[in-house]
Coordinates of C-alpha atoms and ligand atoms in Angstrom, one line a residue:
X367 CA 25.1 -13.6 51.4
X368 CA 27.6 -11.2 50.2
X369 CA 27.3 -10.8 46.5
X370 CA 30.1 -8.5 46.1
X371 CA 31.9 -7.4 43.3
X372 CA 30.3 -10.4 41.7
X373 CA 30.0 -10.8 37.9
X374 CA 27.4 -11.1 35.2
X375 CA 27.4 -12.1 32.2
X376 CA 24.3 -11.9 29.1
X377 CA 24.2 -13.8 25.7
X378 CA 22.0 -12.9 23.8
X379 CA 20.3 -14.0 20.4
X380 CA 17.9 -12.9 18.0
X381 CA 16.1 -9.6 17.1
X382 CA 16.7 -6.0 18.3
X383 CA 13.5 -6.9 21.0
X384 CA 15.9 -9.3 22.5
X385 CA 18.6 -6.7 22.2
X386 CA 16.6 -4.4 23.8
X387 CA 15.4 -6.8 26.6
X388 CA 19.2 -7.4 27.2
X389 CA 19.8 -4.2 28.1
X390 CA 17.0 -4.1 30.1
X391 CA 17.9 -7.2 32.2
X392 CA 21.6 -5.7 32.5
X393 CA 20.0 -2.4 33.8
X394 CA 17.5 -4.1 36.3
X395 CA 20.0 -6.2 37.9
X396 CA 22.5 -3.8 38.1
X397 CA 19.7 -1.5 40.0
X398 CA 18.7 -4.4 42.6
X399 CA 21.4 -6.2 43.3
X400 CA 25.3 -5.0 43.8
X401 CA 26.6 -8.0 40.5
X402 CA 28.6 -5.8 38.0
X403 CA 28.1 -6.8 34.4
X404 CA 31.5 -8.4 32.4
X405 CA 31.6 -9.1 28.6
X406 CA 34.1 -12.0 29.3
X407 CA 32.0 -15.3 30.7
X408 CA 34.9 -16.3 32.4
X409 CA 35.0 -13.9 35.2
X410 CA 31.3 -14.2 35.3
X411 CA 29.5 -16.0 38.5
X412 CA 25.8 -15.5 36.9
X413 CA 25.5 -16.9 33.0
X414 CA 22.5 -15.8 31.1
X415 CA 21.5 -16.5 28.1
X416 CA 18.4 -14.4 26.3
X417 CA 17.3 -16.9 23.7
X418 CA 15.7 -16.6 20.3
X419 CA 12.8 -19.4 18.4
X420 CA 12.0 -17.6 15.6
X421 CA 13.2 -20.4 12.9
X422 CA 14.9 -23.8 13.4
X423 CA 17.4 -25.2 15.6
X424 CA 16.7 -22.8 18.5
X425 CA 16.8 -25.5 21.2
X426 CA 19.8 -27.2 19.4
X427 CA 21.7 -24.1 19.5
X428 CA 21.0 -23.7 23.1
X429 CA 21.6 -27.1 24.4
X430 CA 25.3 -26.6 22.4
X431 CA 25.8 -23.6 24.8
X432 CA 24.8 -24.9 27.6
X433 CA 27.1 -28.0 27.2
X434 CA 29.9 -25.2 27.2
X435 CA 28.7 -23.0 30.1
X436 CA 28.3 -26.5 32.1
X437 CA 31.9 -27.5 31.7
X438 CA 32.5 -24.0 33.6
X439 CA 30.3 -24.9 36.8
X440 CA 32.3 -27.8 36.8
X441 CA 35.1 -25.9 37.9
X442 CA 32.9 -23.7 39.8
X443 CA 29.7 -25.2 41.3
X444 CA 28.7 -21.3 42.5
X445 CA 27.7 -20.3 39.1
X446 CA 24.2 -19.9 38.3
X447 CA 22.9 -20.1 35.0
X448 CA 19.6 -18.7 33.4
X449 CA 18.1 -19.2 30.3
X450 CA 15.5 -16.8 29.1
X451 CA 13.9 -15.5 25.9
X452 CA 11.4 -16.9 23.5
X453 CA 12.7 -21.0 23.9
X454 CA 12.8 -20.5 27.8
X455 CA 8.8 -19.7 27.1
X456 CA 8.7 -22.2 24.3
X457 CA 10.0 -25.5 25.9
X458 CA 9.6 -24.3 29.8
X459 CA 10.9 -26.8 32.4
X460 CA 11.5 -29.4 29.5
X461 CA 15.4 -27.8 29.3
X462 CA 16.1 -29.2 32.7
X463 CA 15.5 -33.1 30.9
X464 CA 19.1 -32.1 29.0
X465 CA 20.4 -29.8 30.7
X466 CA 19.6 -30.7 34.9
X467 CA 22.8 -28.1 35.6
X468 CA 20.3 -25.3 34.9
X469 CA 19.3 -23.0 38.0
X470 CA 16.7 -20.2 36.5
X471 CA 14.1 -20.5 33.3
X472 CA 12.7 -16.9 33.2
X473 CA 10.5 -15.8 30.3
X474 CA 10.1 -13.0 28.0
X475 CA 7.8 -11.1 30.5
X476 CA 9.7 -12.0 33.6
X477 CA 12.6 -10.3 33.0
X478 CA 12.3 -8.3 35.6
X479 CA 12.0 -10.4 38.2
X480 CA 15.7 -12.0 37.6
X481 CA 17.3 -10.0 40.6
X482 CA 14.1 -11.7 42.9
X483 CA 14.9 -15.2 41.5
X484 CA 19.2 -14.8 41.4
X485 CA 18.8 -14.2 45.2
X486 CA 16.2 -16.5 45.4
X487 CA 18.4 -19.3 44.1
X488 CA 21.4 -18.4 46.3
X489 CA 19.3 -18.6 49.5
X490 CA 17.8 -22.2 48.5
X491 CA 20.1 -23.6 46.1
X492 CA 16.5 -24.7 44.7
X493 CA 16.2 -24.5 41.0
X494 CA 13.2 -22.0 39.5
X495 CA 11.7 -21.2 36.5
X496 CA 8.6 -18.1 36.0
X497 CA 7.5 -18.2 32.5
X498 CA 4.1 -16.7 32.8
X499 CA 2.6 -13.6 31.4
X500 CA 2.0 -11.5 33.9
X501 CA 0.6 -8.6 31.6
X502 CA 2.0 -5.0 32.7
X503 CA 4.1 -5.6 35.4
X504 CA 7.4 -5.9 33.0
X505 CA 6.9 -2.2 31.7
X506 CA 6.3 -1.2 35.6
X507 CA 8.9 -2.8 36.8
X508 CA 12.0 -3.1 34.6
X509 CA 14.4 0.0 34.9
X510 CA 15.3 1.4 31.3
X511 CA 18.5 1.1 29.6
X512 CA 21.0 3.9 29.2
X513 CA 21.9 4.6 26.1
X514 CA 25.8 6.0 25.4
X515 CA 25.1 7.1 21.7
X516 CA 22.8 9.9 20.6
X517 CA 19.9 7.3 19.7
X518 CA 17.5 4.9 21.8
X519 CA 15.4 1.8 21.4
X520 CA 12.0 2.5 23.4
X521 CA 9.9 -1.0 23.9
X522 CA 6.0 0.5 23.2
X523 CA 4.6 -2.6 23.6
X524 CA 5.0 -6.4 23.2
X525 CA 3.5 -9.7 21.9
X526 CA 1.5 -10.8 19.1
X527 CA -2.4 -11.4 18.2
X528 CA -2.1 -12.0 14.5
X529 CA -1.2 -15.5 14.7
X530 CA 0.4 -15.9 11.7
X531 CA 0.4 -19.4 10.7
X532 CA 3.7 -19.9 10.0
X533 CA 4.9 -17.7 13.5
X534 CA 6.1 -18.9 16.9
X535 CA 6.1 -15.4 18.1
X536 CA 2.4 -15.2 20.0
X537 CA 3.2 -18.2 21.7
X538 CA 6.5 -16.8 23.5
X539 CA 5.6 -13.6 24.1
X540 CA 2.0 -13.3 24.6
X541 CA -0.5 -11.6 24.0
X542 CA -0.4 -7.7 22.7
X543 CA 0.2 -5.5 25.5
X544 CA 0.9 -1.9 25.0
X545 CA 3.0 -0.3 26.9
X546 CA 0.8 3.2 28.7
X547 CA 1.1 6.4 26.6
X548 CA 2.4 8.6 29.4
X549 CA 5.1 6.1 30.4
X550 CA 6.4 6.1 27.0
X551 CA 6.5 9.6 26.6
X552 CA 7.9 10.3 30.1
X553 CA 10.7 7.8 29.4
X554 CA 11.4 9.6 26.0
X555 CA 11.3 13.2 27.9
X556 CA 14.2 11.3 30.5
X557 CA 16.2 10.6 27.4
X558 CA 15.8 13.5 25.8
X559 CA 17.5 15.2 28.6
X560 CA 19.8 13.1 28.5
X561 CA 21.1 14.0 25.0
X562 CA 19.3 11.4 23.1
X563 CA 17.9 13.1 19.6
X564 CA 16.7 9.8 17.8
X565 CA 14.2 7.5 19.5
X566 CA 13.4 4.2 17.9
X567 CA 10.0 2.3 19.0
X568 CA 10.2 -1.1 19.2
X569 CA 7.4 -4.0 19.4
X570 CA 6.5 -7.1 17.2
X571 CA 3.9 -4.9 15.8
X572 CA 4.2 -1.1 16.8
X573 CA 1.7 0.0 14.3
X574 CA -1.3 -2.0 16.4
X575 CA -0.2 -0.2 19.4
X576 CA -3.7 1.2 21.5
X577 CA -3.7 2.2 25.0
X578 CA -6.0 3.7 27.5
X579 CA -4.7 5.8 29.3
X580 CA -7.1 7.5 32.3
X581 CA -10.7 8.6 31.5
X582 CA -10.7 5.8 29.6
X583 CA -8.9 7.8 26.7
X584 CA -7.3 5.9 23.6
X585 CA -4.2 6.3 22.4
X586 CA -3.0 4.8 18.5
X587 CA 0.2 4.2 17.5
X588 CA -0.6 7.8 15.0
X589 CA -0.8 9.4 17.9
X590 CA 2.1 8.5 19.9
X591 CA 4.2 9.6 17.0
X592 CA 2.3 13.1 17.1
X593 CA 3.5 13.6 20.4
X594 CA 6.9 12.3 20.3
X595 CA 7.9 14.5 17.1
X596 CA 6.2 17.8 19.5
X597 CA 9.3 16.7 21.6
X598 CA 12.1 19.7 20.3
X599 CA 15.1 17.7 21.7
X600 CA 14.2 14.7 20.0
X601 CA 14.9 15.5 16.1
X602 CA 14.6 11.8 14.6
X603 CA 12.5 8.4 15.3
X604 CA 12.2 5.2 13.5
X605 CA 10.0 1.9 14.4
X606 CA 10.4 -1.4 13.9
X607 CA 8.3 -3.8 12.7
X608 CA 4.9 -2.8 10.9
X609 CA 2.5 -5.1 10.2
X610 CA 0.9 -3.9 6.7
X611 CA -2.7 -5.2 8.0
X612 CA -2.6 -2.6 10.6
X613 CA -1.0 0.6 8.2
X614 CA -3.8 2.9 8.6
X615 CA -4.4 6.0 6.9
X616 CA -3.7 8.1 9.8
X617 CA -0.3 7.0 10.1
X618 CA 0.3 7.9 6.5
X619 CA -0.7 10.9 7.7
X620 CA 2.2 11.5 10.2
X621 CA 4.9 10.8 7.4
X622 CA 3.1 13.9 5.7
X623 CA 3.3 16.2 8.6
X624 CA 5.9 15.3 10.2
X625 CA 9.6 15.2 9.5
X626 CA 11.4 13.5 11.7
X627 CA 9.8 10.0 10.9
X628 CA 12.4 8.8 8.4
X629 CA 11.7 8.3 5.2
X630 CA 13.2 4.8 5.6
X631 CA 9.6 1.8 6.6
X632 CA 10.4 -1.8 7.8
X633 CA 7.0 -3.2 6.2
X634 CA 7.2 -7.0 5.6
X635 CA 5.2 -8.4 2.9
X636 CA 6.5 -11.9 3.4
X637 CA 5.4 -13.2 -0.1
X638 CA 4.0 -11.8 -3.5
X639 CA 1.6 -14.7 -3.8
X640 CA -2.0 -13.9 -2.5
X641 CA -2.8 -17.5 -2.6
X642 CA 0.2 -18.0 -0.1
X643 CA -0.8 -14.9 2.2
X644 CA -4.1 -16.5 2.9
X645 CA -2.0 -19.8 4.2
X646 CA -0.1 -17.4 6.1
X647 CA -3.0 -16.2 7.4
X648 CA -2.0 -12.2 6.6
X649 CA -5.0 -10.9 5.7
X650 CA -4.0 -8.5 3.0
X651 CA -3.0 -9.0 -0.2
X652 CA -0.2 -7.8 -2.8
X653 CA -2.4 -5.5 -4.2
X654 CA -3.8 -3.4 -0.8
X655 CA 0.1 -3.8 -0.5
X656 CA 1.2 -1.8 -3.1
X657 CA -1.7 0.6 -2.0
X658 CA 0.0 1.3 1.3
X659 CA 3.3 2.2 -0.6
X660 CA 1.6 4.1 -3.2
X661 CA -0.1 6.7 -0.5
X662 CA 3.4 6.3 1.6
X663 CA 5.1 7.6 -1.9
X664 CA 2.6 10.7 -2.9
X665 CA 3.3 11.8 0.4
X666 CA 7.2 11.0 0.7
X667 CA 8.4 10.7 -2.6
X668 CA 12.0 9.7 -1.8
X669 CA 10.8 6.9 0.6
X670 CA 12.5 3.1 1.0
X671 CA 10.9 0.4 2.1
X672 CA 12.5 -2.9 3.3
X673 CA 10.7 -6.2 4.2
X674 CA 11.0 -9.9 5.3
X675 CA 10.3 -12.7 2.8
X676 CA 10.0 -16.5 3.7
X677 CA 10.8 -18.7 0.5
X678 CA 9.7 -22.2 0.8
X679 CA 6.3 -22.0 2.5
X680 CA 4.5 -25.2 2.4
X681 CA 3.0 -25.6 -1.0
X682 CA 4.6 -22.5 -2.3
X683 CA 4.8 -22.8 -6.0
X684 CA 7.1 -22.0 -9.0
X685 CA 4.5 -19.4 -10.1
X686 CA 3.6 -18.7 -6.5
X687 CA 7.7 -17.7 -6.1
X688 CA 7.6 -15.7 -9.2
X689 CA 4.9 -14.0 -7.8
X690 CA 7.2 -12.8 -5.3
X691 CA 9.9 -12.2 -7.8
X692 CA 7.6 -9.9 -9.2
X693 CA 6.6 -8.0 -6.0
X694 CA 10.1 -7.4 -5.5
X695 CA 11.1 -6.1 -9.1
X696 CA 8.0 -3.6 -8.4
X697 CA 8.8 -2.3 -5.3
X698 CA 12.1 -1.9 -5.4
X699 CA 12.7 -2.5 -1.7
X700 CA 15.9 -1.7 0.3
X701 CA 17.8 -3.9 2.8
X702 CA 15.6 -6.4 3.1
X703 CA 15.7 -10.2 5.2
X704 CA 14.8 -13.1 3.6
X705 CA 14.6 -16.6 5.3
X706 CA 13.6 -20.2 4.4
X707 CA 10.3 -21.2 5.8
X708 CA 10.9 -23.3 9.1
X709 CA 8.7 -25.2 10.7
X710 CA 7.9 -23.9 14.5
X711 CA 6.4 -26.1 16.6
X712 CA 2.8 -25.8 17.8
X713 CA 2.2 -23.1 14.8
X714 CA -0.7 -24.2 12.3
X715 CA 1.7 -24.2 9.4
X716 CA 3.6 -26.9 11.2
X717 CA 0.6 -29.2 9.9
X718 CA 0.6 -28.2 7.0
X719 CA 1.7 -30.6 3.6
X720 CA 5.1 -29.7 2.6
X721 CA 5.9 -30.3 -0.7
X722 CA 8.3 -28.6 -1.9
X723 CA 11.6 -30.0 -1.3
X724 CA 14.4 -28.3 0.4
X725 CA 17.0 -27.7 -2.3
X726 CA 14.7 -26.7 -4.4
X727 CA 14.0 -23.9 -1.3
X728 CA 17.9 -23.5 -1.3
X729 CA 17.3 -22.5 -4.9
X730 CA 14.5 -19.7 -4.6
X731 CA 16.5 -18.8 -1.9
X732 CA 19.1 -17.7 -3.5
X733 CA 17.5 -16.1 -6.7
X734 CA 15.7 -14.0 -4.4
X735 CA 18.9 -12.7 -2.5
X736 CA 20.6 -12.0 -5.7
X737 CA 17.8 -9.7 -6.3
X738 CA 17.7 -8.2 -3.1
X739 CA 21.4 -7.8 -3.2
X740 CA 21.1 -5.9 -6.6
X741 CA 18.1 -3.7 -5.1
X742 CA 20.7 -2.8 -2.6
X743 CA 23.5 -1.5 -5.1
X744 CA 20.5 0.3 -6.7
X745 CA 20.0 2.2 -3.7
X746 CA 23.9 2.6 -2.6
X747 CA 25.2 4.1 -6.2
X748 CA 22.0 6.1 -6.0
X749 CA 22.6 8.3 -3.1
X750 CA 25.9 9.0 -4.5
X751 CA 26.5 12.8 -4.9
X752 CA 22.9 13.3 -3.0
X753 CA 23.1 15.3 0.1
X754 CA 21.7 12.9 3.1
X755 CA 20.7 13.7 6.6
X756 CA 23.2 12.2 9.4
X757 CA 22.9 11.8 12.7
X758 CA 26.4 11.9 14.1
X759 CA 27.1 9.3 16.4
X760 CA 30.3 9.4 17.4
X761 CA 34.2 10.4 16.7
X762 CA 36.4 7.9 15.3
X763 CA 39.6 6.9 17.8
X764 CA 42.5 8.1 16.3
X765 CA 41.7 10.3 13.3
X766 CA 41.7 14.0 13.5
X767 CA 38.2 15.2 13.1
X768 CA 36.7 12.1 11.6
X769 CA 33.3 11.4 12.6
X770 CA 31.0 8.7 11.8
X771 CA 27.2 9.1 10.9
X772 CA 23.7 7.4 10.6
X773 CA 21.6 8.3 7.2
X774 CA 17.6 8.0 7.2
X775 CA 18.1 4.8 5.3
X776 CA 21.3 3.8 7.7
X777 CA 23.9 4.3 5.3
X778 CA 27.1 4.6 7.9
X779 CA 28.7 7.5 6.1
X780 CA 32.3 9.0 7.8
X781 CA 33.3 12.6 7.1
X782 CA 35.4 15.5 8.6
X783 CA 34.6 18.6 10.5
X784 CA 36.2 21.4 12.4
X785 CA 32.5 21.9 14.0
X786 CA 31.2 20.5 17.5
X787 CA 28.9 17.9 15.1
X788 CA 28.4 15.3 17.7
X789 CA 25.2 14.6 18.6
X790 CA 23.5 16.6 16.0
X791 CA 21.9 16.3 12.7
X792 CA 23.4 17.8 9.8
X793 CA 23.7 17.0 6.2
X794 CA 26.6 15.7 4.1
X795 CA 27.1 15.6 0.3
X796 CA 28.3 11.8 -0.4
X797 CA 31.3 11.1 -2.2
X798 CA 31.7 8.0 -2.5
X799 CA 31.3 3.9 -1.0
X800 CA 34.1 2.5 0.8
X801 CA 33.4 -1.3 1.9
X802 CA 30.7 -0.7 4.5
X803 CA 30.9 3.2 4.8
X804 CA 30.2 5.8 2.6
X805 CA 32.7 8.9 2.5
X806 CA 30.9 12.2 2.9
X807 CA 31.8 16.0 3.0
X808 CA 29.4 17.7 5.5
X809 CA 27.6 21.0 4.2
X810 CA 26.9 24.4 5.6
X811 CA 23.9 24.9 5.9
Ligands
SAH420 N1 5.8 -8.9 13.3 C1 6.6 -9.0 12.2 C2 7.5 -10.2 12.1 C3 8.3 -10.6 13.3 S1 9.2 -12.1 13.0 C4 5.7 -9.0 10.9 O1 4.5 -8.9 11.1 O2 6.1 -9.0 9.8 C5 10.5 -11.6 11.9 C6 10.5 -12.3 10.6 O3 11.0 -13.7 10.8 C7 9.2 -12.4 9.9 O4 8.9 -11.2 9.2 C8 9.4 -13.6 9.0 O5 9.8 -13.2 7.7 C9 10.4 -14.4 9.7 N2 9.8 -15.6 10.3 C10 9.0 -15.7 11.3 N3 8.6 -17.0 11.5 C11 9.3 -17.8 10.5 C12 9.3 -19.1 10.2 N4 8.6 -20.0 10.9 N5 10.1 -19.5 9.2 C13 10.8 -18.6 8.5 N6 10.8 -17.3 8.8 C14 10.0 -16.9 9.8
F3S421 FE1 4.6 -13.2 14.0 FE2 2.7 -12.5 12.4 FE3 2.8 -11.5 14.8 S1 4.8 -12.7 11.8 S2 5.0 -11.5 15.3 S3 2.4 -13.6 14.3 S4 2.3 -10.4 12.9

């Protein structure tokens, strides 16, 4: 069949994984198959939709969607639409009892086989759904993204063994598999060449990272950032998320010799209340905590954290909040997320009690983003007249010699220059905030 000049089209929702495995999917079926991608659904012939289940109303969210995607096939009974991402693994061929219309169910580590099954479904016309873990094969077989800034998202490996009780996360995307040290690196060399200069690992849990490699040789998460920061074209990285139960001395380490991790840590602590933390089943507590920011501080001084908080877990108290009140006062973080805690189903929390009702939720829920909104003035008046590392992402349209930055802490900061500055790292003095940006004047160094 000639699939010509035919269109795709991706939704996607959730975290910067799903983002990432977006991109992905756009890059592998533009490699295997000749459909161009469209941001406009109604040119497109293939609708997907990269789904997220992290808290409630994921599947009612999706069916809403689909009811609008379905009045398109209507019209044209040659589209095909596919629904991947975490609910695709969560609810499986159950999507087809409300939404029959439905041609493909791929999962979170079948990604890659989306060209296989699109041709697959044009030849048979038979619906299909893969939503089984079939360990490596994703990181062999999906084709990275291209990047058109100067910085990169980098998938090091996937899934979840913590089982958090309150998390739907292990369930979607499987067990922990770490993507092979060499393969990371080589695909970091590939961008490098290609101009990237700031890399930014991604996984549910980067920091538990392990892989062996041949000879049976390990590699840690410590390690991997060794040998990406020995990379001279590559002059910044970041990583997203870090569990704190995994936060090992060595990696402590690397924020003392090496620069070019930022000085900017996504660590969630979830809640200040080490009765609550057992519940949640993360097996650390506010106090080892504060340790791991403590040693992070003696060797980066200037360092901001941001976190997650869930407000509202079941039997979460008034002292158990304040607890978390407390924690936050104390730390000081930066930027962080906060959510009310929602049920998942299948998760052990699911079962538990609830007893706290939900406007009273609504309530803590608030308090605690008026704190975190003041935490975040804090920091923004404070790096006022500071000088701050950018990386310059791009010139703005229209302006002469305006270009637009990233700080360590991702301040957007806009400055001018006579100099050839894209692409490169320099530092600015800021002036002053402007709604979202900050104005800067750039510094010779
Ligand atoms: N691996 C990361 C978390 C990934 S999920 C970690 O260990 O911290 C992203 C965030 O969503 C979590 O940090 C948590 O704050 C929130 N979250 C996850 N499940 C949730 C639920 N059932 N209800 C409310 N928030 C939840
Ligand atoms: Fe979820 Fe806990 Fe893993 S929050 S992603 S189960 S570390």
């Amino acid at each position: 069949m000639n699939i010509e000049n035919k269109k795709f089209y991706i939704k996607t929702w959730g975290c910067q994984m799903n983002e990432y495995d977006s991109l992905t999917i756009s890059s592998t079926i533009k490699k295997h198959t000749s459909y161009i991608e469209t941001k406009n659904f109604i040119e497109a012939e293939i609708l997907i939709l990269n789904t997220c289940s992290i808290r409630e109303k994921a599947q009612e969210k999706l069916f809403h969607q689909l009811g609008r995607w379905k009045k398109l096939k209507k019209k044209n009974k040659n589209i095909i639409i596919a629904v991947g991402g975490c609910v695709a693994n969560q609810e499986g061929s159950k999507i087809l009892k409300r939404a029959k219309f439905v041609d493909i169910i791929f999962g979170t580590q079948t990604l890659h086989r989306l060209p296989e099954m699109i041709v697959e479904k044009i030849k048979n016309k038979k619906f299909i759904i893969d939503i089984s873990f079939p360990k490596l094969e994703k990181f062999k077989k999906i084709v990275p993204p291209k990047f058109n800034s100067y910085s990169a998202s980098i998938s090091i490996m996937e899934g979840c063994n913590k089982y958090c009780s309150f998390c739907i996360v292990p369930y979607t995307r499987g067990k922990e598999i770490s993507r092979p040290f060499y393969d990371i690196i080589n695909n970091i060399l590939y961008l490098a060449k290609h101009g990237i200069k700031e890399i930014q690992l991604l996984g549910q849990n980067v920091n538990s990272y392990k892989s062996t490699g041949n000879n049976n040789t390990k590699h840690t998460f410590s390690e991997l950032l060794k040998k990406i920061s020995s990379i001279p074209m590559i002059e910044r990285i970041r990583f997203i998320t870090s569990n704190p139960m995994d936060f090992t001395d060595d990696i402590i380490k690397i924020y003392a010799e090496t620069p070019k991790l930022v000085s900017f840590l996504h660590l969630p602590i979830q809640s200040g209340s080490n009765r609550i933390l057992k519940l949640m089943k993360r097996p650390y507590s506010v106090e080892e905590y504060k340790t791991i920011i403590n040693k992070l501080k003696t060797v980066r001084p200037n360092i901001q954290i941001s976190s997650d908080f869930i407000v509202g877990f079941p039997g979460e108290t008034e002292n158990d909040f304040s607890e978390t009140m407390k924690i936050i006062s104390e730390i000081n973080f930066d930027m962080s997320f906060s959510f009310i805690y929602s049920p998942r189903p299948g998760t052990p929390a699911a079962k538990l009690k609830d007893n706290v009702n939900i406007s009273e939720k609504k309530n803590r829920l608030q308090t605690l983003q008026k704190k975190i909104k003041e935490q975040i003035s804090y920091w923004n008046k404070k790096i006022i007249h500071s000088q701050q590392k950018i990386l310059v992402e791009k010139s703005l349209p229209n302006t002469k010699n305006q270009f637009l930055g990233t700080t360590e802490n991702n301040r957007k900061v806009i400055f001018n220059s006579q100099n050839d500055v894209l692409g490169k790292i320099i530092t600015v003095k800021i002036i002053k905030k402007k709604n979202n940006f900050f104005e800067g004047i750039q510094q010779i160094m």
